């Protein structure tokens, strides 16, 4: 007879991944999130941010989150601030908002795009192709100088400094799990 104890406590952390830190599987000469951020329980990053990008990533020990959060078919929004190496030309943002074809016939989904300055814009994606924003910008001869994820669904980076994190509030947890179609911890 198997006797089960109390369910393991679930943690959800909004973390600001710094530039230079690898999200998954760092090599011998790289640092991963676990090397620079210590929490009271082992946490795994949900999704990726490339080494040269910074910003919001959700850390959790709740494996139920992975599939629903990362499935592009679910359409969960992720917002980014992007700074490029030249003035944003007329029509560039409009083309990004429609979705564009990248190399090898890869098509991006339409995105919400907003100018944030002469050389900067925000973009909201509902998919996560590898280096998608950098590739989209390169298709128009822009080089990305800064790429920061500022929001995942309703969770915002806010004033969290690089290398720091904060536990999601109880209200944020409830809303986050409900949006992913996950029942609360007590119903595991």
Short mmCIF file of N, CA, C and O in Angstrom, two decimals, residues 49-155:
data_model
loop_
_atom_site.label_atom_id
_atom_site.label_comp_id
_atom_site.label_asym_id
_atom_site.label_seq_id
_atom_site.Cartn_x
_atom_site.Cartn_y
_atom_site.Cartn_z
N UNK A 49 15.30 32.22 -23.18
CA UNK A 49 15.74 33.54 -23.63
C UNK A 49 17.19 33.34 -24.02
O UNK A 49 17.96 32.77 -23.25
N UNK A 50 17.59 33.79 -25.22
CA UNK A 50 18.96 33.53 -25.63
C UNK A 50 19.95 34.28 -24.74
O UNK A 50 19.59 35.20 -24.00
N UNK A 51 21.19 33.86 -24.82
CA UNK A 51 22.25 34.37 -23.95
C UNK A 51 22.40 35.89 -24.03
O UNK A 51 22.71 36.55 -23.05
N UNK A 52 22.17 36.45 -25.22
CA UNK A 52 22.36 37.88 -25.44
C UNK A 52 21.12 38.71 -25.12
O UNK A 52 21.13 39.93 -25.29
N UNK A 53 20.05 38.06 -24.67
CA UNK A 53 18.82 38.76 -24.31
C UNK A 53 18.66 38.77 -22.80
O UNK A 53 19.29 37.99 -22.09
N UNK A 54 17.80 39.64 -22.32
CA UNK A 54 17.48 39.66 -20.89
C UNK A 54 15.99 39.83 -20.72
O UNK A 54 15.26 40.07 -21.68
N UNK A 55 15.54 39.66 -19.49
CA UNK A 55 14.14 39.91 -19.22
C UNK A 55 13.45 38.78 -18.48
O UNK A 55 14.09 37.88 -17.92
N UNK A 56 12.13 38.84 -18.51
CA UNK A 56 11.27 37.98 -17.71
C UNK A 56 11.29 36.53 -18.17
O UNK A 56 11.15 36.23 -19.35
N UNK A 57 11.46 35.66 -17.19
CA UNK A 57 11.28 34.23 -17.40
C UNK A 57 10.61 33.69 -16.13
O UNK A 57 10.89 34.18 -15.03
N UNK A 58 9.70 32.76 -16.30
CA UNK A 58 9.02 32.15 -15.15
C UNK A 58 9.83 30.95 -14.70
O UNK A 58 10.18 30.08 -15.50
N UNK A 59 10.13 30.90 -13.40
CA UNK A 59 10.80 29.76 -12.80
C UNK A 59 9.78 29.04 -11.92
O UNK A 59 9.04 29.69 -11.18
N UNK A 60 9.75 27.72 -11.99
CA UNK A 60 8.80 26.97 -11.17
C UNK A 60 9.28 25.54 -10.96
O UNK A 60 10.13 25.05 -11.69
N UNK A 61 8.69 24.90 -9.97
CA UNK A 61 8.89 23.47 -9.76
C UNK A 61 7.60 22.71 -10.12
O UNK A 61 7.47 21.54 -9.80
N UNK A 62 6.69 23.38 -10.79
CA UNK A 62 5.42 22.79 -11.19
C UNK A 62 5.48 22.40 -12.67
O UNK A 62 5.26 23.22 -13.56
N UNK A 63 5.80 21.15 -12.93
CA UNK A 63 5.96 20.66 -14.29
C UNK A 63 4.70 20.73 -15.13
O UNK A 63 4.77 20.67 -16.36
N UNK A 64 3.54 20.88 -14.49
CA UNK A 64 2.28 20.97 -15.23
C UNK A 64 2.23 22.23 -16.11
O UNK A 64 1.46 22.28 -17.07
N UNK A 65 3.03 23.23 -15.80
CA UNK A 65 3.00 24.51 -16.49
C UNK A 65 3.65 24.42 -17.88
O UNK A 65 3.22 25.11 -18.80
N UNK A 66 4.66 23.58 -18.03
CA UNK A 66 5.49 23.57 -19.24
C UNK A 66 4.69 23.48 -20.53
O UNK A 66 4.78 24.37 -21.38
N UNK A 67 3.93 22.42 -20.72
CA UNK A 67 3.20 22.22 -21.97
C UNK A 67 2.24 23.34 -22.30
O UNK A 67 2.34 23.97 -23.37
N UNK A 68 1.31 23.64 -21.39
CA UNK A 68 0.34 24.70 -21.70
C UNK A 68 0.96 26.07 -21.93
O UNK A 68 0.48 26.84 -22.76
N UNK A 69 2.03 26.40 -21.23
CA UNK A 69 2.65 27.72 -21.39
C UNK A 69 3.42 27.83 -22.70
O UNK A 69 3.38 28.85 -23.37
N UNK A 70 4.10 26.76 -23.10
CA UNK A 70 5.00 26.84 -24.25
C UNK A 70 4.36 26.44 -25.57
O UNK A 70 4.94 26.65 -26.63
N UNK A 71 3.15 25.89 -25.54
CA UNK A 71 2.49 25.45 -26.76
C UNK A 71 2.02 26.67 -27.56
O UNK A 71 1.14 27.41 -27.12
N UNK A 72 2.63 26.88 -28.74
CA UNK A 72 2.29 28.05 -29.58
C UNK A 72 0.81 28.07 -29.95
O UNK A 72 0.23 29.14 -30.15
N UNK A 73 0.19 26.90 -30.04
CA UNK A 73 -1.22 26.83 -30.41
C UNK A 73 -2.12 27.47 -29.35
O UNK A 73 -3.25 27.87 -29.64
N UNK A 74 -1.62 27.59 -28.12
CA UNK A 74 -2.40 28.21 -27.04
C UNK A 74 -2.47 29.73 -27.17
O UNK A 74 -3.34 30.37 -26.59
N UNK A 75 -1.54 30.32 -27.90
CA UNK A 75 -1.59 31.77 -28.16
C UNK A 75 -1.28 32.65 -26.97
O UNK A 75 -1.73 33.80 -26.93
N UNK A 76 -0.50 32.16 -26.01
CA UNK A 76 -0.16 33.00 -24.85
C UNK A 76 0.81 34.10 -25.26
O UNK A 76 1.83 33.84 -25.90
N UNK A 77 0.50 35.33 -24.89
CA UNK A 77 1.31 36.47 -25.30
C UNK A 77 2.59 36.60 -24.49
O UNK A 77 2.60 36.40 -23.28
N UNK A 78 3.64 36.99 -25.22
CA UNK A 78 4.92 37.35 -24.63
C UNK A 78 5.34 38.65 -25.29
O UNK A 78 5.35 38.76 -26.51
N UNK A 79 5.64 39.66 -24.46
CA UNK A 79 5.96 40.99 -24.98
C UNK A 79 7.44 41.29 -24.80
O UNK A 79 8.02 40.95 -23.77
N UNK A 80 8.02 41.97 -25.80
CA UNK A 80 9.45 42.27 -25.81
C UNK A 80 9.67 43.73 -26.16
O UNK A 80 8.94 44.31 -26.95
N UNK A 81 10.73 44.29 -25.58
CA UNK A 81 11.23 45.60 -25.96
C UNK A 81 12.45 45.33 -26.84
O UNK A 81 13.34 44.54 -26.46
N UNK A 82 12.49 45.97 -28.01
CA UNK A 82 13.57 45.73 -28.97
C UNK A 82 14.20 47.05 -29.38
O UNK A 82 13.50 47.99 -29.78
N UNK A 83 15.52 47.13 -29.28
CA UNK A 83 16.26 48.29 -29.76
C UNK A 83 17.14 47.81 -30.91
O UNK A 83 17.85 46.81 -30.76
N UNK A 84 17.09 48.52 -32.04
CA UNK A 84 17.85 48.12 -33.22
C UNK A 84 18.92 49.16 -33.57
O UNK A 84 18.93 50.25 -33.00
N UNK A 85 19.80 48.81 -34.51
CA UNK A 85 20.97 49.62 -34.82
C UNK A 85 20.73 50.76 -35.81
O UNK A 85 21.68 51.43 -36.21
N UNK A 86 19.51 51.00 -36.18
CA UNK A 86 19.23 52.10 -37.09
C UNK A 86 17.81 52.60 -36.90
O UNK A 86 17.00 51.95 -36.23
N UNK A 87 17.50 53.74 -37.48
CA UNK A 87 16.14 54.27 -37.37
C UNK A 87 15.14 53.28 -37.95
O UNK A 87 15.39 52.66 -38.98
N UNK A 88 14.02 53.13 -37.27
CA UNK A 88 12.96 52.23 -37.74
C UNK A 88 12.32 52.88 -38.97
O UNK A 88 11.75 53.96 -38.88
N UNK A 89 12.47 52.21 -40.11
CA UNK A 89 11.97 52.75 -41.39
C UNK A 89 10.46 52.59 -41.49
O UNK A 89 9.88 51.65 -40.94
N UNK A 90 9.81 53.47 -42.26
CA UNK A 90 8.37 53.35 -42.47
C UNK A 90 8.05 51.97 -43.09
O UNK A 90 8.76 51.47 -43.93
N UNK A 91 7.00 51.38 -42.63
CA UNK A 91 6.56 50.09 -43.16
C UNK A 91 7.14 48.88 -42.45
O UNK A 91 6.57 47.80 -42.53
N UNK A 92 8.28 49.03 -41.77
CA UNK A 92 8.92 47.90 -41.08
C UNK A 92 7.99 47.30 -40.03
O UNK A 92 7.73 46.10 -40.01
N UNK A 93 7.46 48.16 -39.15
CA UNK A 93 6.60 47.66 -38.08
C UNK A 93 5.30 47.09 -38.64
O UNK A 93 4.79 46.08 -38.14
N UNK A 94 4.78 47.71 -39.69
CA UNK A 94 3.56 47.19 -40.31
C UNK A 94 3.80 45.79 -40.86
O UNK A 94 2.95 44.90 -40.71
N UNK A 95 4.95 45.57 -41.49
CA UNK A 95 5.26 44.24 -42.02
C UNK A 95 5.39 43.22 -40.90
O UNK A 95 4.91 42.09 -41.02
N UNK A 96 6.05 43.60 -39.78
CA UNK A 96 6.17 42.67 -38.65
C UNK A 96 4.79 42.31 -38.10
O UNK A 96 4.55 41.17 -37.70
N UNK A 97 3.90 43.29 -38.06
CA UNK A 97 2.56 43.04 -37.50
C UNK A 97 1.75 42.07 -38.35
O UNK A 97 0.87 41.39 -37.84
N UNK A 98 2.06 41.98 -39.63
CA UNK A 98 1.34 41.07 -40.53
C UNK A 98 1.89 39.65 -40.47
O UNK A 98 1.23 38.70 -40.91
N UNK A 99 3.10 39.50 -39.97
CA UNK A 99 3.80 38.22 -40.06
C UNK A 99 4.64 38.23 -41.32
O UNK A 99 4.21 38.78 -42.34
N UNK A 100 5.83 37.69 -41.23
CA UNK A 100 6.72 37.70 -42.39
C UNK A 100 7.28 36.30 -42.63
O UNK A 100 7.24 35.44 -41.76
N UNK A 101 7.81 36.13 -43.84
CA UNK A 101 8.47 34.87 -44.15
C UNK A 101 9.95 35.02 -43.87
O UNK A 101 10.60 35.96 -44.34
N UNK A 102 10.48 34.09 -43.08
CA UNK A 102 11.91 34.07 -42.78
C UNK A 102 12.59 33.07 -43.71
O UNK A 102 11.94 32.51 -44.61
N UNK A 103 13.85 32.83 -43.49
CA UNK A 103 14.58 31.86 -44.30
C UNK A 103 13.92 30.48 -44.23
O UNK A 103 13.21 30.18 -43.28
N UNK A 104 14.16 29.67 -45.24
CA UNK A 104 13.62 28.30 -45.31
C UNK A 104 12.10 28.24 -45.24
O UNK A 104 11.54 27.31 -44.67
N UNK A 105 11.43 29.25 -45.77
CA UNK A 105 9.95 29.29 -45.83
C UNK A 105 9.28 29.22 -44.46
O UNK A 105 8.18 28.70 -44.33
N UNK A 106 9.94 29.71 -43.44
CA UNK A 106 9.35 29.77 -42.10
C UNK A 106 8.51 31.04 -42.02
O UNK A 106 9.00 32.14 -42.27
N UNK A 107 7.25 30.89 -41.68
CA UNK A 107 6.32 32.02 -41.59
C UNK A 107 6.08 32.38 -40.12
O UNK A 107 5.79 31.50 -39.32
N UNK A 108 6.20 33.66 -39.80
CA UNK A 108 5.87 34.09 -38.43
C UNK A 108 4.39 34.45 -38.37
O UNK A 108 3.79 34.83 -39.37
N UNK A 109 3.83 34.31 -37.20
CA UNK A 109 2.43 34.71 -37.00
C UNK A 109 2.34 36.23 -36.93
O UNK A 109 3.32 36.90 -36.59
N UNK A 110 1.17 36.79 -37.19
CA UNK A 110 0.99 38.23 -36.99
C UNK A 110 1.32 38.60 -35.53
O UNK A 110 1.16 37.77 -34.62
N UNK A 111 1.81 39.81 -35.34
CA UNK A 111 2.24 40.27 -34.02
C UNK A 111 1.69 41.67 -33.77
O UNK A 111 1.39 42.40 -34.70
N UNK A 112 1.58 42.02 -32.50
CA UNK A 112 1.22 43.39 -32.13
C UNK A 112 2.53 44.16 -31.98
O UNK A 112 3.41 43.74 -31.22
N UNK A 113 2.65 45.25 -32.71
CA UNK A 113 3.90 46.00 -32.72
C UNK A 113 3.61 47.48 -32.44
O UNK A 113 2.63 48.03 -32.94
N UNK A 114 4.49 48.12 -31.66
CA UNK A 114 4.30 49.54 -31.32
C UNK A 114 5.67 50.22 -31.29
O UNK A 114 6.59 49.72 -30.64
N UNK A 115 5.77 51.33 -31.96
CA UNK A 115 7.01 52.12 -31.95
C UNK A 115 7.25 52.66 -30.54
O UNK A 115 6.33 53.17 -29.90
N UNK A 116 8.50 52.58 -30.07
CA UNK A 116 8.85 53.05 -28.73
C UNK A 116 9.92 54.15 -28.77
O UNK A 116 10.40 54.58 -27.76
N UNK A 117 10.30 54.54 -29.96
CA UNK A 117 11.33 55.56 -30.14
C UNK A 117 11.88 55.44 -31.55
O UNK A 117 11.45 54.59 -32.33
N UNK A 118 12.85 56.28 -31.87
CA UNK A 118 13.41 56.28 -33.22
C UNK A 118 14.00 54.92 -33.60
O UNK A 118 13.89 54.49 -34.74
N UNK A 119 14.61 54.23 -32.64
CA UNK A 119 15.27 52.96 -32.91
C UNK A 119 14.74 51.82 -32.05
O UNK A 119 15.41 50.82 -31.86
N UNK A 120 13.54 51.97 -31.51
CA UNK A 120 13.03 50.95 -30.61
C UNK A 120 11.54 50.70 -30.84
O UNK A 120 10.82 51.57 -31.31
N UNK A 121 11.12 49.48 -30.50
CA UNK A 121 9.71 49.11 -30.62
C UNK A 121 9.42 47.99 -29.63
O UNK A 121 10.32 47.34 -29.11
N UNK A 122 8.13 47.81 -29.36
CA UNK A 122 7.71 46.65 -28.58
C UNK A 122 6.99 45.71 -29.54
O UNK A 122 6.38 46.16 -30.52
N UNK A 123 7.08 44.43 -29.25
CA UNK A 123 6.42 43.42 -30.08
C UNK A 123 5.83 42.35 -29.17
O UNK A 123 6.47 41.94 -28.20
N UNK A 124 4.60 41.96 -29.47
CA UNK A 124 3.92 40.91 -28.72
C UNK A 124 3.78 39.71 -29.63
O UNK A 124 3.15 39.79 -30.69
N UNK A 125 4.38 38.60 -29.22
CA UNK A 125 4.34 37.35 -29.98
C UNK A 125 3.50 36.32 -29.26
O UNK A 125 3.37 36.35 -28.03
N UNK A 126 2.97 35.38 -30.02
CA UNK A 126 2.22 34.26 -29.42
C UNK A 126 2.87 32.93 -29.77
O UNK A 126 2.27 31.88 -29.62
N UNK A 127 4.09 33.00 -30.28
CA UNK A 127 4.85 31.79 -30.59
C UNK A 127 6.28 32.04 -30.14
O UNK A 127 6.62 33.12 -29.69
N UNK A 128 7.13 31.07 -30.27
CA UNK A 128 8.49 31.23 -29.79
C UNK A 128 9.51 30.53 -30.66
O UNK A 128 10.23 29.66 -30.20
N UNK A 129 9.56 30.88 -31.93
CA UNK A 129 10.56 30.29 -32.82
C UNK A 129 11.96 30.72 -32.36
O UNK A 129 12.13 31.81 -31.83
N UNK A 130 12.93 29.89 -32.59
CA UNK A 130 14.31 30.14 -32.16
C UNK A 130 14.81 31.47 -32.74
O UNK A 130 14.80 31.66 -33.95
N UNK A 131 15.24 32.37 -31.88
CA UNK A 131 15.79 33.68 -32.26
C UNK A 131 14.84 34.44 -33.20
O UNK A 131 15.28 35.19 -34.07
N UNK A 132 13.55 34.26 -33.00
CA UNK A 132 12.55 34.80 -33.92
C UNK A 132 12.68 36.31 -34.14
O UNK A 132 12.69 36.79 -35.28
N UNK A 133 12.76 37.08 -33.07
CA UNK A 133 12.80 38.54 -33.22
C UNK A 133 14.09 38.96 -33.90
O UNK A 133 14.08 39.82 -34.79
N UNK A 134 15.20 38.37 -33.53
CA UNK A 134 16.47 38.71 -34.19
C UNK A 134 16.41 38.37 -35.68
O UNK A 134 16.90 39.13 -36.52
N UNK A 135 15.81 37.24 -36.01
CA UNK A 135 15.69 36.84 -37.41
C UNK A 135 14.73 37.76 -38.17
O UNK A 135 14.96 38.09 -39.34
N UNK A 136 13.65 38.17 -37.51
CA UNK A 136 12.71 39.10 -38.15
C UNK A 136 13.40 40.42 -38.46
O UNK A 136 13.24 40.97 -39.55
N UNK A 137 14.16 40.93 -37.52
CA UNK A 137 14.87 42.19 -37.73
C UNK A 137 15.94 42.03 -38.82
O UNK A 137 16.08 42.91 -39.68
N UNK A 138 16.67 40.94 -38.79
CA UNK A 138 17.71 40.70 -39.81
C UNK A 138 17.12 40.66 -41.21
O UNK A 138 17.77 41.09 -42.18
N UNK A 139 15.90 40.17 -41.34
CA UNK A 139 15.24 40.12 -42.66
C UNK A 139 15.06 41.51 -43.25
O UNK A 139 14.92 41.66 -44.47
N UNK A 140 15.11 42.54 -42.39
CA UNK A 140 14.98 43.93 -42.85
C UNK A 140 16.29 44.70 -42.64
O UNK A 140 16.30 45.92 -42.58
N UNK A 141 17.39 43.95 -42.52
CA UNK A 141 18.74 44.52 -42.37
C UNK A 141 18.94 45.33 -41.09
O UNK A 141 19.72 46.29 -41.07
N UNK A 142 18.27 44.93 -40.04
CA UNK A 142 18.51 45.52 -38.73
C UNK A 142 19.27 44.51 -37.87
O UNK A 142 19.04 43.31 -37.96
N UNK A 143 20.13 45.05 -37.01
CA UNK A 143 20.79 44.23 -36.00
C UNK A 143 20.19 44.63 -34.65
O UNK A 143 20.06 45.82 -34.35
N UNK A 144 19.82 43.65 -33.85
CA UNK A 144 19.23 43.91 -32.54
C UNK A 144 20.34 44.28 -31.56
O UNK A 144 21.29 43.52 -31.38
N UNK A 145 20.21 45.44 -30.92
CA UNK A 145 21.17 45.88 -29.91
C UNK A 145 20.72 45.50 -28.51
O UNK A 145 21.54 45.25 -27.63
N UNK A 146 19.40 45.47 -28.30
CA UNK A 146 18.86 45.07 -26.99
C UNK A 146 17.55 44.35 -27.22
O UNK A 146 16.71 44.79 -28.01
N UNK A 147 17.38 43.25 -26.51
CA UNK A 147 16.15 42.48 -26.56
C UNK A 147 15.79 42.08 -25.13
O UNK A 147 16.56 41.40 -24.47
N UNK A 148 14.64 42.59 -24.67
CA UNK A 148 14.21 42.35 -23.29
C UNK A 148 12.76 41.88 -23.28
O UNK A 148 11.88 42.57 -23.80
N UNK A 149 12.51 40.70 -22.69
CA UNK A 149 11.12 40.26 -22.53
C UNK A 149 10.56 40.97 -21.31
O UNK A 149 11.10 40.88 -20.21
N UNK A 150 9.45 41.69 -21.52
CA UNK A 150 8.86 42.51 -20.46
C UNK A 150 7.58 41.92 -19.88
O UNK A 150 7.13 42.35 -18.82
N UNK A 151 6.98 40.94 -20.60
CA UNK A 151 5.71 40.38 -20.11
C UNK A 151 5.54 38.97 -20.65
O UNK A 151 5.87 38.69 -21.79
N UNK A 152 4.98 38.11 -19.80
CA UNK A 152 4.49 36.79 -20.19
C UNK A 152 3.05 36.72 -19.70
O UNK A 152 2.81 36.80 -18.50
N UNK A 153 2.12 36.62 -20.63
CA UNK A 153 0.70 36.65 -20.30
C UNK A 153 0.42 37.92 -19.50
O UNK A 153 0.69 39.01 -19.97
N UNK A 154 -0.08 37.79 -18.27
CA UNK A 154 -0.37 38.97 -17.44
C UNK A 154 0.73 39.26 -16.41
O UNK A 154 0.57 40.13 -15.56
N UNK A 155 1.83 38.55 -16.48
CA UNK A 155 2.93 38.75 -15.53
C UNK A 155 3.94 39.69 -16.17
O UNK A 155 4.42 39.45 -17.27
#
